[in-house]
Amino acid sequence: MRRGGRRSVVDVLDLCAGWTSHFPREWAGGHGSGGVGRLAGLGMNAAELSQNSQLTEWLRYNVNNEEPTLPYNFPVPAQPRGNILPYGDKSFDLVTLAFGIEYLVDPV
């Protein structure tokens, strides 16, 4: 990754992560490889997250802030919840959401 003509390391958050992340191979494991320092994943399935070798860290977390019922029938919140991510502001340089948008109750 380049900023201002020089190489820099960025921290990435992969929302709705699963058993694989859709990033370049050189990003695997983070720690500065491919310009990525931290590659964190938030997902709803701990078994899948534990199999994702690209992540430097992961957390089982329902971004809808509700417990899902199968098959993923999420209740619609009565009021906006504000920031529900378990990280502080400016914790990441890049946030991605590859295939999980269909599981979000209110993606905006």
PDB file of C-alpha atoms in Angstrom:
ATOM      1  CA  MET A   1       0.000   0.000   0.000  1.00  0.00           C
ATOM      2  CA  ARG A   2       1.292   3.449  -0.777  1.00  0.00           C
ATOM      3  CA  ARG A   3       0.607   6.826   0.793  1.00  0.00           C
ATOM      4  CA  GLY A   4       2.351   9.943  -0.452  1.00  0.00           C
ATOM      5  CA  GLY A   5       4.720   7.910  -2.620  1.00  0.00           C
ATOM      6  CA  ARG A   6       6.051   5.740   0.219  1.00  0.00           C
ATOM      7  CA  ARG A   7       5.049   2.362   1.505  1.00  0.00           C
ATOM      8  CA  SER A   8       2.985   2.222   4.683  1.00  0.00           C
ATOM      9  CA  VAL A   9       1.257  -0.445   6.731  1.00  0.00           C
ATOM     10  CA  VAL A  10      -2.527  -0.333   7.163  1.00  0.00           C
ATOM     11  CA  ASP A  11      -4.881  -2.092   9.563  1.00  0.00           C
ATOM     12  CA  VAL A  12      -7.903  -3.812   7.997  1.00  0.00           C
ATOM     13  CA  LEU A  13     -11.243  -4.929   9.480  1.00  0.00           C
ATOM     14  CA  ASP A  14     -13.185  -7.592   7.550  1.00  0.00           C
ATOM     15  CA  LEU A  15     -16.881  -7.426   8.548  1.00  0.00           C
ATOM     16  CA  CYS A  16     -18.970 -10.595   8.363  1.00  0.00           C
ATOM     17  CA  ALA A  17     -15.800 -12.631   7.886  1.00  0.00           C
ATOM     18  CA  GLY A  18     -15.945 -16.382   7.533  1.00  0.00           C
ATOM     19  CA  TRP A  19     -13.629 -19.288   6.775  1.00  0.00           C
ATOM     20  CA  THR A  20     -11.873 -17.264   4.077  1.00  0.00           C
ATOM     21  CA  SER A  21     -11.215 -13.613   3.334  1.00  0.00           C
ATOM     22  CA  HIS A  22     -11.081 -12.296  -0.207  1.00  0.00           C
ATOM     23  CA  PHE A  23      -7.801 -10.403  -0.060  1.00  0.00           C
ATOM     24  CA  PRO A  24      -4.541 -10.780  -1.996  1.00  0.00           C
ATOM     25  CA  ARG A  25      -2.435 -13.725  -0.814  1.00  0.00           C
ATOM     26  CA  GLU A  26       0.371 -11.432   0.342  1.00  0.00           C
ATOM     27  CA  TRP A  27      -1.998  -9.998   2.975  1.00  0.00           C
ATOM     28  CA  ALA A  28      -2.212 -13.373   4.745  1.00  0.00           C
ATOM     29  CA  GLY A  29      -1.274 -13.160   8.382  1.00  0.00           C
ATOM     30  CA  GLY A  30      -0.811  -9.382   8.353  1.00  0.00           C
ATOM     31  CA  HIS A  31       2.213  -8.253  10.400  1.00  0.00           C
ATOM     32  CA  GLY A  32       3.389  -5.905   7.651  1.00  0.00           C
ATOM     33  CA  SER A  33       3.172  -8.401   4.793  1.00  0.00           C
ATOM     34  CA  GLY A  34       1.738  -6.844   1.647  1.00  0.00           C
ATOM     35  CA  GLY A  35       1.378  -3.535   3.470  1.00  0.00           C
ATOM     36  CA  VAL A  36      -1.116  -4.928   6.002  1.00  0.00           C
ATOM     37  CA  GLY A  37      -0.305  -4.807   9.699  1.00  0.00           C
ATOM     38  CA  ARG A  38      -3.471  -6.054  11.345  1.00  0.00           C
ATOM     39  CA  LEU A  39      -6.168  -8.059   9.575  1.00  0.00           C
ATOM     40  CA  ALA A  40      -9.061  -8.455  11.995  1.00  0.00           C
ATOM     41  CA  GLY A  41     -12.260 -10.341  11.244  1.00  0.00           C
ATOM     42  CA  LEU A  42     -15.710  -9.994  12.786  1.00  0.00           C
ATOM     43  CA  GLY A  43     -18.096 -12.821  12.030  1.00  0.00           C
ATOM     44  CA  MET A  44     -21.006 -14.818  13.388  1.00  0.00           C
ATOM     45  CA  ASN A  45     -19.460 -18.294  13.222  1.00  0.00           C
ATOM     46  CA  ALA A  46     -16.474 -19.041  15.474  1.00  0.00           C
ATOM     47  CA  ALA A  47     -15.772 -22.378  13.767  1.00  0.00           C
ATOM     48  CA  GLU A  48     -15.420 -20.655  10.389  1.00  0.00           C
ATOM     49  CA  LEU A  49     -13.385 -17.745  11.752  1.00  0.00           C
ATOM     50  CA  SER A  50     -10.914 -20.103  13.417  1.00  0.00           C
ATOM     51  CA  GLN A  51     -10.201 -21.650   9.978  1.00  0.00           C
ATOM     52  CA  ASN A  52      -9.379 -18.290   8.328  1.00  0.00           C
ATOM     53  CA  SER A  53      -5.592 -18.247   8.024  1.00  0.00           C
ATOM     54  CA  GLN A  54      -5.475 -14.691   6.660  1.00  0.00           C
ATOM     55  CA  LEU A  55      -6.738 -13.097   9.883  1.00  0.00           C
ATOM     56  CA  THR A  56      -4.338 -11.916  12.574  1.00  0.00           C
ATOM     57  CA  GLU A  57      -7.271 -11.823  15.009  1.00  0.00           C
ATOM     58  CA  TRP A  58     -10.963 -12.600  14.958  1.00  0.00           C
ATOM     59  CA  LEU A  59     -14.027 -12.128  17.109  1.00  0.00           C
ATOM     60  CA  ARG A  60     -17.381 -13.893  16.972  1.00  0.00           C
ATOM     61  CA  TYR A  61     -19.722 -10.937  16.872  1.00  0.00           C
ATOM     62  CA  ASN A  62     -23.172 -10.316  15.448  1.00  0.00           C
ATOM     63  CA  VAL A  63     -23.002  -6.877  13.828  1.00  0.00           C
ATOM     64  CA  ASN A  64     -26.808  -6.703  14.044  1.00  0.00           C
ATOM     65  CA  ASN A  65     -26.326  -6.648  17.826  1.00  0.00           C
ATOM     66  CA  GLU A  66     -29.010  -9.319  18.166  1.00  0.00           C
ATOM     67  CA  GLU A  67     -28.777 -13.076  18.570  1.00  0.00           C
ATOM     68  CA  PRO A  68     -29.703 -14.734  15.269  1.00  0.00           C
ATOM     69  CA  THR A  69     -32.284 -17.443  14.896  1.00  0.00           C
ATOM     70  CA  LEU A  70     -31.940 -19.965  12.125  1.00  0.00           C
ATOM     71  CA  PRO A  71     -32.116 -19.493   9.249  1.00  0.00           C
ATOM     72  CA  TYR A  72     -30.802 -16.020  10.072  1.00  0.00           C
ATOM     73  CA  ASN A  73     -34.091 -14.328  10.893  1.00  0.00           C
ATOM     74  CA  PHE A  74     -32.834 -11.118  12.450  1.00  0.00           C
ATOM     75  CA  PRO A  75     -35.279  -8.892  14.328  1.00  0.00           C
ATOM     76  CA  VAL A  76     -35.528  -5.333  13.081  1.00  0.00           C
ATOM     77  CA  PRO A  77     -34.378  -2.822  15.726  1.00  0.00           C
ATOM     78  CA  ALA A  78     -36.985  -0.338  16.983  1.00  0.00           C
ATOM     79  CA  GLN A  79     -34.444   2.503  17.203  1.00  0.00           C
ATOM     80  CA  PRO A  80     -31.053   3.254  15.661  1.00  0.00           C
ATOM     81  CA  ARG A  81     -28.247   1.853  17.837  1.00  0.00           C
ATOM     82  CA  GLY A  82     -25.344   4.109  16.903  1.00  0.00           C
ATOM     83  CA  ASN A  83     -21.874   2.593  16.748  1.00  0.00           C
ATOM     84  CA  ILE A  84     -22.175  -1.079  17.595  1.00  0.00           C
ATOM     85  CA  LEU A  85     -18.713  -2.267  16.583  1.00  0.00           C
ATOM     86  CA  PRO A  86     -16.482  -3.500  19.423  1.00  0.00           C
ATOM     87  CA  TYR A  87     -13.613  -1.212  18.395  1.00  0.00           C
ATOM     88  CA  GLY A  88     -12.928   2.459  19.012  1.00  0.00           C
ATOM     89  CA  ASP A  89     -13.037   5.154  16.365  1.00  0.00           C
ATOM     90  CA  LYS A  90     -10.090   5.167  13.947  1.00  0.00           C
ATOM     91  CA  SER A  91      -8.991   1.652  14.946  1.00  0.00           C
ATOM     92  CA  PHE A  92      -8.691   0.638  11.280  1.00  0.00           C
ATOM     93  CA  ASP A  93      -7.562   2.256   8.057  1.00  0.00           C
ATOM     94  CA  LEU A  94      -9.767   0.089   5.862  1.00  0.00           C
ATOM     95  CA  VAL A  95     -13.060  -1.741   6.519  1.00  0.00           C
ATOM     96  CA  THR A  96     -14.382  -4.324   4.067  1.00  0.00           C
ATOM     97  CA  LEU A  97     -17.615  -6.275   3.674  1.00  0.00           C
ATOM     98  CA  ALA A  98     -17.330  -8.851   0.887  1.00  0.00           C
ATOM     99  CA  PHE A  99     -20.362 -11.138   1.054  1.00  0.00           C
ATOM    100  CA  GLY A 100     -22.091 -10.495   4.378  1.00  0.00           C
ATOM    101  CA  ILE A 101     -24.399  -7.659   3.445  1.00  0.00           C
ATOM    102  CA  GLU A 102     -27.348 -10.008   3.034  1.00  0.00           C
ATOM    103  CA  TYR A 103     -27.133 -10.798   6.758  1.00  0.00           C
ATOM    104  CA  LEU A 104     -27.393  -7.176   7.882  1.00  0.00           C
ATOM    105  CA  VAL A 105     -30.734  -5.901   9.165  1.00  0.00           C
ATOM    106  CA  ASP A 106     -29.957  -2.238   8.485  1.00  0.00           C
ATOM    107  CA  PRO A 107     -26.802  -1.936   6.363  1.00  0.00           C
ATOM    108  CA  VAL A 108     -26.842   1.864   6.144  1.00  0.00           C
TER     109      VAL A 108
END
